[in-house]
Amino acid sequence: MRALIAGNWKMNGLAADVERIAAPLAASGPPAGCDLLVCPPATILREVGRVLAGSAVALGAQDCHPAPSGAHTGDLSAAMLRDAGATWVILGHSERRADHGEGDALVRAKAAAAAAAGLTPIVCVGETEAQRVAGEHLGIVRGQLAGSLPDDFAGVVAYEPVWAIGTGRNASEADVAEMHAAVREALITRFAGRGAAVRILYGGSVKPANAAALLAVKDVGGALVGGASLNAADFLAIARAAPRA
Ligand code: PEP
């Protein structure tokens, strides 16, 4: 399985930053055996797409609305993001679940809308620190998967423990192995052979220094990278740490 290294720029990046971050990625391209994806804010999707044009680095967005169009002020449909050049979209990120009260049913509707518009969804799941301390982490993530993935899901899952995002505290390799095995089992139980082929990314303070160890864990099919994806050299170093397909 080829690793996918996806960069989530979150609410960072102006037009003036595009060249600095995206041009080195376009010049390098994905390391052999690895897929590379950048997800900038929607305001600069086209600019980033222009810089990446001709390279094999893919372009994605960070959210979409579940409806195809209509009276939803301030929102963006999947078709609009596809029109701006995106072919991927991150959905159900814990920051959206927390900041915007997004629940599993909404994430599921967004995933269906994304697929209908030709976008590949990356659906994020992950427990809070309190849930992990209470020993509820596996049940929480199983529930998020059951509720957030449509029946015809054909995308990527990202396991991102909330307490590891942007904190510098990545999950241990043992914790990642336990969770990724549980996610794989849930995907196979629900989707049979299709579930065995879904890439399961780990996200949460992935850096060049810890990437090789995290990416080598069984059933880790890549990384969703926040902070370190804003530095092209760090992002490429993480991608180079991925095991070869
Ligand atoms: C993320 O935004 O999905 C993420 C994992 O962020 P960071 O790498 O900064 O922890």
PDB file of C-alpha atoms and ligand atoms in Angstrom:
ATOM      1  CA  MET A   1       0.000   0.000   0.000  1.00  0.00           C
ATOM      2  CA  ARG A   2       1.443   3.400  -0.972  1.00  0.00           C
ATOM      3  CA  ALA A   3       1.748   5.824   1.919  1.00  0.00           C
ATOM      4  CA  LEU A   4      -0.226   9.063   1.735  1.00  0.00           C
ATOM      5  CA  ILE A   5       1.378  12.094   3.389  1.00  0.00           C
ATOM      6  CA  ALA A   6      -1.238  14.835   3.623  1.00  0.00           C
ATOM      7  CA  GLY A   7      -0.578  18.387   4.780  1.00  0.00           C
ATOM      8  CA  ASN A   8      -3.317  20.299   6.575  1.00  0.00           C
ATOM      9  CA  TRP A   9      -2.434  23.990   6.518  1.00  0.00           C
ATOM     10  CA  LYS A  10      -5.487  24.784   8.659  1.00  0.00           C
ATOM     11  CA  MET A  11      -6.222  28.545   8.825  1.00  0.00           C
ATOM     12  CA  ASN A  12      -2.692  29.478   7.758  1.00  0.00           C
ATOM     13  CA  GLY A  13      -1.461  30.878   4.488  1.00  0.00           C
ATOM     14  CA  LEU A  14      -1.926  33.987   2.369  1.00  0.00           C
ATOM     15  CA  ALA A  15      -1.226  34.379  -1.335  1.00  0.00           C
ATOM     16  CA  ALA A  16       2.236  35.663  -0.416  1.00  0.00           C
ATOM     17  CA  ASP A  17       3.060  32.335   1.303  1.00  0.00           C
ATOM     18  CA  VAL A  18       2.097  30.040  -1.562  1.00  0.00           C
ATOM     19  CA  GLU A  19       5.325  30.090  -3.527  1.00  0.00           C
ATOM     20  CA  ARG A  20       7.507  29.546  -0.449  1.00  0.00           C
ATOM     21  CA  ILE A  21       5.598  26.494   0.783  1.00  0.00           C
ATOM     22  CA  ALA A  22       4.307  24.892  -2.408  1.00  0.00           C
ATOM     23  CA  ALA A  23       7.114  25.504  -4.931  1.00  0.00           C
ATOM     24  CA  PRO A  24       9.651  23.209  -3.182  1.00  0.00           C
ATOM     25  CA  LEU A  25       7.001  20.476  -3.065  1.00  0.00           C
ATOM     26  CA  ALA A  26       6.291  20.865  -6.772  1.00  0.00           C
ATOM     27  CA  ALA A  27      10.002  20.861  -7.567  1.00  0.00           C
ATOM     28  CA  SER A  28      10.669  17.734  -5.509  1.00  0.00           C
ATOM     29  CA  GLY A  29       7.453  15.854  -6.229  1.00  0.00           C
ATOM     30  CA  PRO A  30       6.404  12.929  -4.032  1.00  0.00           C
ATOM     31  CA  PRO A  31       9.222  10.598  -2.943  1.00  0.00           C
ATOM     32  CA  ALA A  32       9.124   7.227  -4.746  1.00  0.00           C
ATOM     33  CA  GLY A  33       6.324   4.988  -3.540  1.00  0.00           C
ATOM     34  CA  CYS A  34       4.532   7.769  -1.687  1.00  0.00           C
ATOM     35  CA  ASP A  35       1.592  10.059  -2.433  1.00  0.00           C
ATOM     36  CA  LEU A  36       1.802  13.704  -1.383  1.00  0.00           C
ATOM     37  CA  LEU A  37      -1.197  15.949  -0.785  1.00  0.00           C
ATOM     38  CA  VAL A  38      -1.528  19.549   0.399  1.00  0.00           C
ATOM     39  CA  CYS A  39      -4.738  21.000   1.792  1.00  0.00           C
ATOM     40  CA  PRO A  40      -4.455  24.807   1.984  1.00  0.00           C
ATOM     41  CA  PRO A  41      -7.252  27.198   2.957  1.00  0.00           C
ATOM     42  CA  ALA A  42      -9.911  27.498   0.243  1.00  0.00           C
ATOM     43  CA  THR A  43      -8.952  31.124  -0.457  1.00  0.00           C
ATOM     44  CA  ILE A  44      -5.640  30.036  -1.978  1.00  0.00           C
ATOM     45  CA  LEU A  45      -6.611  26.691  -3.515  1.00  0.00           C
ATOM     46  CA  ARG A  46      -6.245  28.012  -7.053  1.00  0.00           C
ATOM     47  CA  GLU A  47      -2.883  29.646  -6.383  1.00  0.00           C
ATOM     48  CA  VAL A  48      -1.502  26.495  -4.786  1.00  0.00           C
ATOM     49  CA  GLY A  49      -2.928  24.448  -7.659  1.00  0.00           C
ATOM     50  CA  ARG A  50      -1.166  26.736 -10.129  1.00  0.00           C
ATOM     51  CA  VAL A  51       2.187  26.168  -8.392  1.00  0.00           C
ATOM     52  CA  LEU A  52       1.627  22.383  -8.153  1.00  0.00           C
ATOM     53  CA  ALA A  53       0.471  22.059 -11.783  1.00  0.00           C
ATOM     54  CA  GLY A  54       2.538  19.521 -13.664  1.00  0.00           C
ATOM     55  CA  SER A  55       3.816  17.892 -10.474  1.00  0.00           C
ATOM     56  CA  ALA A  56       2.325  14.734  -8.953  1.00  0.00           C
ATOM     57  CA  VAL A  57       1.497  16.554  -5.704  1.00  0.00           C
ATOM     58  CA  ALA A  58      -2.258  16.477  -5.123  1.00  0.00           C
ATOM     59  CA  LEU A  59      -4.467  19.313  -3.905  1.00  0.00           C
ATOM     60  CA  GLY A  60      -7.208  19.108  -1.300  1.00  0.00           C
ATOM     61  CA  ALA A  61      -9.551  21.235   0.785  1.00  0.00           C
ATOM     62  CA  GLN A  62     -10.267  21.180   4.524  1.00  0.00           C
ATOM     63  CA  ASP A  63     -14.056  20.953   4.674  1.00  0.00           C
ATOM     64  CA  CYS A  64     -17.181  21.075   2.496  1.00  0.00           C
ATOM     65  CA  HIS A  65     -20.899  21.600   2.972  1.00  0.00           C
ATOM     66  CA  PRO A  66     -23.151  18.557   2.515  1.00  0.00           C
ATOM     67  CA  ALA A  67     -25.487  20.327   0.071  1.00  0.00           C
ATOM     68  CA  PRO A  68     -24.585  20.792  -3.598  1.00  0.00           C
ATOM     69  CA  SER A  69     -25.577  24.482  -3.605  1.00  0.00           C
ATOM     70  CA  GLY A  70     -28.063  26.859  -2.000  1.00  0.00           C
ATOM     71  CA  ALA A  71     -28.659  29.347   0.780  1.00  0.00           C
ATOM     72  CA  HIS A  72     -25.691  28.557   3.044  1.00  0.00           C
ATOM     73  CA  THR A  73     -23.870  31.833   3.543  1.00  0.00           C
ATOM     74  CA  GLY A  74     -20.156  31.458   4.013  1.00  0.00           C
ATOM     75  CA  ASP A  75     -20.057  27.755   3.153  1.00  0.00           C
ATOM     76  CA  LEU A  76     -18.439  25.997   0.213  1.00  0.00           C
ATOM     77  CA  SER A  77     -19.855  23.015  -1.651  1.00  0.00           C
ATOM     78  CA  ALA A  78     -17.781  20.040  -2.736  1.00  0.00           C
ATOM     79  CA  ALA A  79     -18.413  21.000  -6.364  1.00  0.00           C
ATOM     80  CA  MET A  80     -16.966  24.484  -5.719  1.00  0.00           C
ATOM     81  CA  LEU A  81     -13.804  22.970  -4.261  1.00  0.00           C
ATOM     82  CA  ARG A  82     -13.543  20.578  -7.200  1.00  0.00           C
ATOM     83  CA  ASP A  83     -14.017  23.560  -9.505  1.00  0.00           C
ATOM     84  CA  ALA A  84     -11.130  25.338  -7.733  1.00  0.00           C
ATOM     85  CA  GLY A  85      -8.853  22.367  -8.415  1.00  0.00           C
ATOM     86  CA  ALA A  86      -9.177  20.200  -5.316  1.00  0.00           C
ATOM     87  CA  THR A  87      -9.462  16.446  -5.699  1.00  0.00           C
ATOM     88  CA  TRP A  88      -9.399  15.610  -1.977  1.00  0.00           C
ATOM     89  CA  VAL A  89     -11.103  16.995   1.121  1.00  0.00           C
ATOM     90  CA  ILE A  90     -10.470  16.575   4.854  1.00  0.00           C
ATOM     91  CA  LEU A  91     -13.713  16.011   6.771  1.00  0.00           C
ATOM     92  CA  GLY A  92     -14.633  15.716  10.440  1.00  0.00           C
ATOM     93  CA  HIS A  93     -11.334  17.128  11.695  1.00  0.00           C
ATOM     94  CA  SER A  94     -11.484  17.379  15.485  1.00  0.00           C
ATOM     95  CA  GLU A  95     -11.112  21.159  15.251  1.00  0.00           C
ATOM     96  CA  ARG A  96     -14.320  21.293  13.198  1.00  0.00           C
ATOM     97  CA  ARG A  97     -16.034  18.808  15.481  1.00  0.00           C
ATOM     98  CA  ALA A  98     -15.071  21.010  18.471  1.00  0.00           C
ATOM     99  CA  ASP A  99     -15.298  24.523  16.988  1.00  0.00           C
ATOM    100  CA  HIS A 100     -18.419  23.975  14.878  1.00  0.00           C
ATOM    101  CA  GLY A 101     -20.204  21.206  16.761  1.00  0.00           C
ATOM    102  CA  GLU A 102     -19.941  18.811  13.828  1.00  0.00           C
ATOM    103  CA  GLY A 103     -21.277  15.352  14.636  1.00  0.00           C
ATOM    104  CA  ASP A 104     -20.928  12.014  12.912  1.00  0.00           C
ATOM    105  CA  ALA A 105     -24.134  12.303  10.873  1.00  0.00           C
ATOM    106  CA  LEU A 106     -23.026  15.608   9.367  1.00  0.00           C
ATOM    107  CA  VAL A 107     -19.554  14.253   8.601  1.00  0.00           C
ATOM    108  CA  ARG A 108     -21.172  11.263   6.905  1.00  0.00           C
ATOM    109  CA  ALA A 109     -23.358  13.551   4.767  1.00  0.00           C
ATOM    110  CA  LYS A 110     -20.298  15.621   3.845  1.00  0.00           C
ATOM    111  CA  ALA A 111     -18.374  12.475   2.873  1.00  0.00           C
ATOM    112  CA  ALA A 112     -21.219  11.421   0.588  1.00  0.00           C
ATOM    113  CA  ALA A 113     -21.390  14.915  -0.955  1.00  0.00           C
ATOM    114  CA  ALA A 114     -17.631  14.959  -1.488  1.00  0.00           C
ATOM    115  CA  ALA A 115     -17.664  11.622  -3.290  1.00  0.00           C
ATOM    116  CA  ALA A 116     -20.599  12.720  -5.449  1.00  0.00           C
ATOM    117  CA  ALA A 117     -18.605  15.779  -6.552  1.00  0.00           C
ATOM    118  CA  GLY A 118     -15.484  13.774  -7.362  1.00  0.00           C
ATOM    119  CA  LEU A 119     -13.502  14.518  -4.201  1.00  0.00           C
ATOM    120  CA  THR A 120     -11.808  11.765  -2.193  1.00  0.00           C
ATOM    121  CA  PRO A 121     -12.684  12.256   1.484  1.00  0.00           C
ATOM    122  CA  ILE A 122     -10.235  11.921   4.377  1.00  0.00           C
ATOM    123  CA  VAL A 123     -12.498  11.288   7.362  1.00  0.00           C
ATOM    124  CA  CYS A 124     -10.911  12.105  10.727  1.00  0.00           C
ATOM    125  CA  VAL A 125     -11.644  10.302  13.974  1.00  0.00           C
ATOM    126  CA  GLY A 126      -9.979  10.414  17.375  1.00  0.00           C
ATOM    127  CA  GLU A 127     -10.570  10.511  21.092  1.00  0.00           C
ATOM    128  CA  THR A 128      -9.995  13.301  23.601  1.00  0.00           C
ATOM    129  CA  GLU A 129      -7.507  12.918  26.408  1.00  0.00           C
ATOM    130  CA  ALA A 130     -10.291  12.446  28.967  1.00  0.00           C
ATOM    131  CA  GLN A 131     -11.791   9.664  26.867  1.00  0.00           C
ATOM    132  CA  ARG A 132      -8.418   7.926  26.636  1.00  0.00           C
ATOM    133  CA  VAL A 133      -7.768   8.269  30.367  1.00  0.00           C
ATOM    134  CA  ALA A 134     -11.200   6.739  30.970  1.00  0.00           C
ATOM    135  CA  GLY A 135     -10.305   3.819  28.714  1.00  0.00           C
ATOM    136  CA  GLU A 136     -13.019   4.760  26.229  1.00  0.00           C
ATOM    137  CA  HIS A 137     -10.780   5.506  23.235  1.00  0.00           C
ATOM    138  CA  LEU A 138     -11.455   2.359  21.203  1.00  0.00           C
ATOM    139  CA  GLY A 139     -15.203   2.591  21.663  1.00  0.00           C
ATOM    140  CA  ILE A 140     -15.243   6.295  20.813  1.00  0.00           C
ATOM    141  CA  VAL A 141     -13.341   5.781  17.575  1.00  0.00           C
ATOM    142  CA  ARG A 142     -15.422   2.733  16.596  1.00  0.00           C
ATOM    143  CA  GLY A 143     -18.536   4.836  17.115  1.00  0.00           C
ATOM    144  CA  GLN A 144     -17.153   7.724  15.048  1.00  0.00           C
ATOM    145  CA  LEU A 145     -16.311   5.346  12.211  1.00  0.00           C
ATOM    146  CA  ALA A 146     -19.754   3.743  12.293  1.00  0.00           C
ATOM    147  CA  GLY A 147     -21.461   7.134  12.219  1.00  0.00           C
ATOM    148  CA  SER A 148     -19.177   9.116   9.933  1.00  0.00           C
ATOM    149  CA  LEU A 149     -18.533   6.762   7.021  1.00  0.00           C
ATOM    150  CA  PRO A 150     -21.187   6.339   4.323  1.00  0.00           C
ATOM    151  CA  ASP A 151     -22.003   2.781   3.220  1.00  0.00           C
ATOM    152  CA  ASP A 152     -20.269   3.287  -0.122  1.00  0.00           C
ATOM    153  CA  PHE A 153     -17.188   4.893   1.478  1.00  0.00           C
ATOM    154  CA  ALA A 154     -14.181   4.944  -0.826  1.00  0.00           C
ATOM    155  CA  GLY A 155     -11.739   7.268   0.874  1.00  0.00           C
ATOM    156  CA  VAL A 156      -9.122   7.488   3.592  1.00  0.00           C
ATOM    157  CA  VAL A 157      -9.492   7.432   7.389  1.00  0.00           C
ATOM    158  CA  ALA A 158      -7.244   9.555   9.609  1.00  0.00           C
ATOM    159  CA  TYR A 159      -6.842   8.567  13.258  1.00  0.00           C
ATOM    160  CA  GLU A 160      -5.951  11.749  15.116  1.00  0.00           C
ATOM    161  CA  PRO A 161      -6.015  11.632  18.913  1.00  0.00           C
ATOM    162  CA  VAL A 162      -7.250  15.096  19.874  1.00  0.00           C
ATOM    163  CA  TRP A 163      -4.657  15.425  22.633  1.00  0.00           C
ATOM    164  CA  ALA A 164      -1.833  14.907  20.144  1.00  0.00           C
ATOM    165  CA  ILE A 165      -2.880  17.570  17.641  1.00  0.00           C
ATOM    166  CA  GLY A 166      -0.695  20.651  17.743  1.00  0.00           C
ATOM    167  CA  THR A 167       0.630  19.759  21.176  1.00  0.00           C
ATOM    168  CA  GLY A 168       4.002  18.223  20.327  1.00  0.00           C
ATOM    169  CA  ARG A 169       2.830  15.041  22.123  1.00  0.00           C
ATOM    170  CA  ASN A 170       2.476  12.300  19.530  1.00  0.00           C
ATOM    171  CA  ALA A 171       0.785   9.028  20.458  1.00  0.00           C
ATOM    172  CA  SER A 172       3.161   6.188  21.323  1.00  0.00           C
ATOM    173  CA  GLU A 173       3.834   3.528  18.717  1.00  0.00           C
ATOM    174  CA  ALA A 174       1.995   1.008  20.923  1.00  0.00           C
ATOM    175  CA  ASP A 175      -1.074   3.253  21.160  1.00  0.00           C
ATOM    176  CA  VAL A 176      -1.032   3.833  17.398  1.00  0.00           C
ATOM    177  CA  ALA A 177      -0.686   0.091  16.738  1.00  0.00           C
ATOM    178  CA  GLU A 178      -3.617  -0.722  19.025  1.00  0.00           C
ATOM    179  CA  MET A 179      -5.878   1.902  17.474  1.00  0.00           C
ATOM    180  CA  HIS A 180      -4.962   1.249  13.852  1.00  0.00           C
ATOM    181  CA  ALA A 181      -5.602  -2.483  14.347  1.00  0.00           C
ATOM    182  CA  ALA A 182      -9.017  -1.643  15.791  1.00  0.00           C
ATOM    183  CA  VAL A 183      -9.812   0.725  12.913  1.00  0.00           C
ATOM    184  CA  ARG A 184      -8.729  -1.899  10.377  1.00  0.00           C
ATOM    185  CA  GLU A 185     -10.899  -4.512  12.047  1.00  0.00           C
ATOM    186  CA  ALA A 186     -13.907  -2.182  12.010  1.00  0.00           C
ATOM    187  CA  LEU A 187     -13.358  -1.346   8.332  1.00  0.00           C
ATOM    188  CA  ILE A 188     -13.098  -5.016   7.342  1.00  0.00           C
ATOM    189  CA  THR A 189     -16.131  -5.952   9.408  1.00  0.00           C
ATOM    190  CA  ARG A 190     -18.185  -3.288   7.671  1.00  0.00           C
ATOM    191  CA  PHE A 191     -16.727  -3.161   4.151  1.00  0.00           C
ATOM    192  CA  ALA A 192     -15.083  -6.610   3.779  1.00  0.00           C
ATOM    193  CA  GLY A 193     -12.276  -6.610   1.183  1.00  0.00           C
ATOM    194  CA  ARG A 194     -12.774  -2.897   0.486  1.00  0.00           C
ATOM    195  CA  GLY A 195     -12.067  -2.182   4.152  1.00  0.00           C
ATOM    196  CA  ALA A 196      -8.729  -3.953   3.954  1.00  0.00           C
ATOM    197  CA  ALA A 197      -7.576  -1.521   1.267  1.00  0.00           C
ATOM    198  CA  VAL A 198      -8.539   1.747   3.008  1.00  0.00           C
ATOM    199  CA  ARG A 199      -5.481   3.776   3.987  1.00  0.00           C
ATOM    200  CA  ILE A 200      -5.497   4.701   7.673  1.00  0.00           C
ATOM    201  CA  LEU A 201      -3.394   7.791   8.386  1.00  0.00           C
ATOM    202  CA  TYR A 202      -2.008   8.742  11.772  1.00  0.00           C
ATOM    203  CA  GLY A 203      -2.159  12.431  12.688  1.00  0.00           C
ATOM    204  CA  GLY A 204      -0.966  14.289  15.764  1.00  0.00           C
ATOM    205  CA  SER A 205       2.369  16.094  16.093  1.00  0.00           C
ATOM    206  CA  VAL A 206       4.079  14.167  13.287  1.00  0.00           C
ATOM    207  CA  LYS A 207       7.535  15.694  12.734  1.00  0.00           C
ATOM    208  CA  PRO A 208      10.645  14.635  10.800  1.00  0.00           C
ATOM    209  CA  ALA A 209      12.095  13.248  14.056  1.00  0.00           C
ATOM    210  CA  ASN A 210       9.216  10.844  14.824  1.00  0.00           C
ATOM    211  CA  ALA A 211       7.838  10.146  11.325  1.00  0.00           C
ATOM    212  CA  ALA A 212       9.843   7.010  10.510  1.00  0.00           C
ATOM    213  CA  ALA A 213       8.827   5.251  13.718  1.00  0.00           C
ATOM    214  CA  LEU A 214       5.150   6.195  13.436  1.00  0.00           C
ATOM    215  CA  LEU A 215       4.912   5.391   9.728  1.00  0.00           C
ATOM    216  CA  ALA A 216       6.481   1.964  10.280  1.00  0.00           C
ATOM    217  CA  VAL A 217       3.680   0.865  12.614  1.00  0.00           C
ATOM    218  CA  LYS A 218       1.455  -1.863  11.134  1.00  0.00           C
ATOM    219  CA  ASP A 219      -1.669  -0.529   9.436  1.00  0.00           C
ATOM    220  CA  VAL A 220      -0.368   3.048   9.351  1.00  0.00           C
ATOM    221  CA  GLY A 221      -0.855   4.030   5.719  1.00  0.00           C
ATOM    222  CA  GLY A 222       0.523   7.542   5.977  1.00  0.00           C
ATOM    223  CA  ALA A 223       0.241  10.722   7.998  1.00  0.00           C
ATOM    224  CA  LEU A 224      -1.991  13.760   8.282  1.00  0.00           C
ATOM    225  CA  VAL A 225       0.399  16.565   9.157  1.00  0.00           C
ATOM    226  CA  GLY A 226      -0.600  19.967  10.515  1.00  0.00           C
ATOM    227  CA  GLY A 227       2.109  22.303  11.779  1.00  0.00           C
ATOM    228  CA  ALA A 228       5.043  20.596  10.065  1.00  0.00           C
ATOM    229  CA  SER A 229       3.321  20.805   6.665  1.00  0.00           C
ATOM    230  CA  LEU A 230       3.801  24.582   6.656  1.00  0.00           C
ATOM    231  CA  ASN A 231       7.540  24.036   6.271  1.00  0.00           C
ATOM    232  CA  ALA A 232       8.297  22.409   2.910  1.00  0.00           C
ATOM    233  CA  ALA A 233      11.591  20.884   4.058  1.00  0.00           C
ATOM    234  CA  ASP A 234       9.984  19.297   7.123  1.00  0.00           C
ATOM    235  CA  PHE A 235       6.992  18.062   5.123  1.00  0.00           C
ATOM    236  CA  LEU A 236       9.246  16.459   2.514  1.00  0.00           C
ATOM    237  CA  ALA A 237      11.417  14.921   5.250  1.00  0.00           C
ATOM    238  CA  ILE A 238       8.303  13.306   6.729  1.00  0.00           C
ATOM    239  CA  ALA A 239       7.329  11.957   3.307  1.00  0.00           C
ATOM    240  CA  ARG A 240      10.820  10.569   2.760  1.00  0.00           C
ATOM    241  CA  ALA A 241      10.510   8.713   6.078  1.00  0.00           C
ATOM    242  CA  ALA A 242       7.528   6.709   4.798  1.00  0.00           C
ATOM    243  CA  PRO A 243       8.217   3.048   4.029  1.00  0.00           C
ATOM    244  CA  ARG A 244       8.447   2.357   0.286  1.00  0.00           C
ATOM    245  CA  ALA A 245       5.399   0.692  -1.258  1.00  0.00           C
TER     246      ALA A 245
HETATM  247  C1  PEP B   1      -3.782  18.135  12.057  1.00  0.00           C
HETATM  248  O1  PEP B   1      -4.034  19.303  11.882  1.00  0.00           O
HETATM  249  O2  PEP B   1      -4.504  17.271  11.562  1.00  0.00           O
HETATM  250  C2  PEP B   1      -2.604  17.769  12.842  1.00  0.00           C
HETATM  251  C3  PEP B   1      -2.331  16.509  13.024  1.00  0.00           C
HETATM  252  O3  PEP B   1      -1.846  18.814  13.350  1.00  0.00           O
HETATM  253  P1  PEP B   1      -0.359  18.711  13.977  1.00  0.00           P
HETATM  254  O4  PEP B   1       0.460  17.870  13.016  1.00  0.00           O
HETATM  255  O5  PEP B   1       0.104  20.105  14.055  1.00  0.00           O
HETATM  256  O6  PEP B   1      -0.479  18.033  15.285  1.00  0.00           O
END
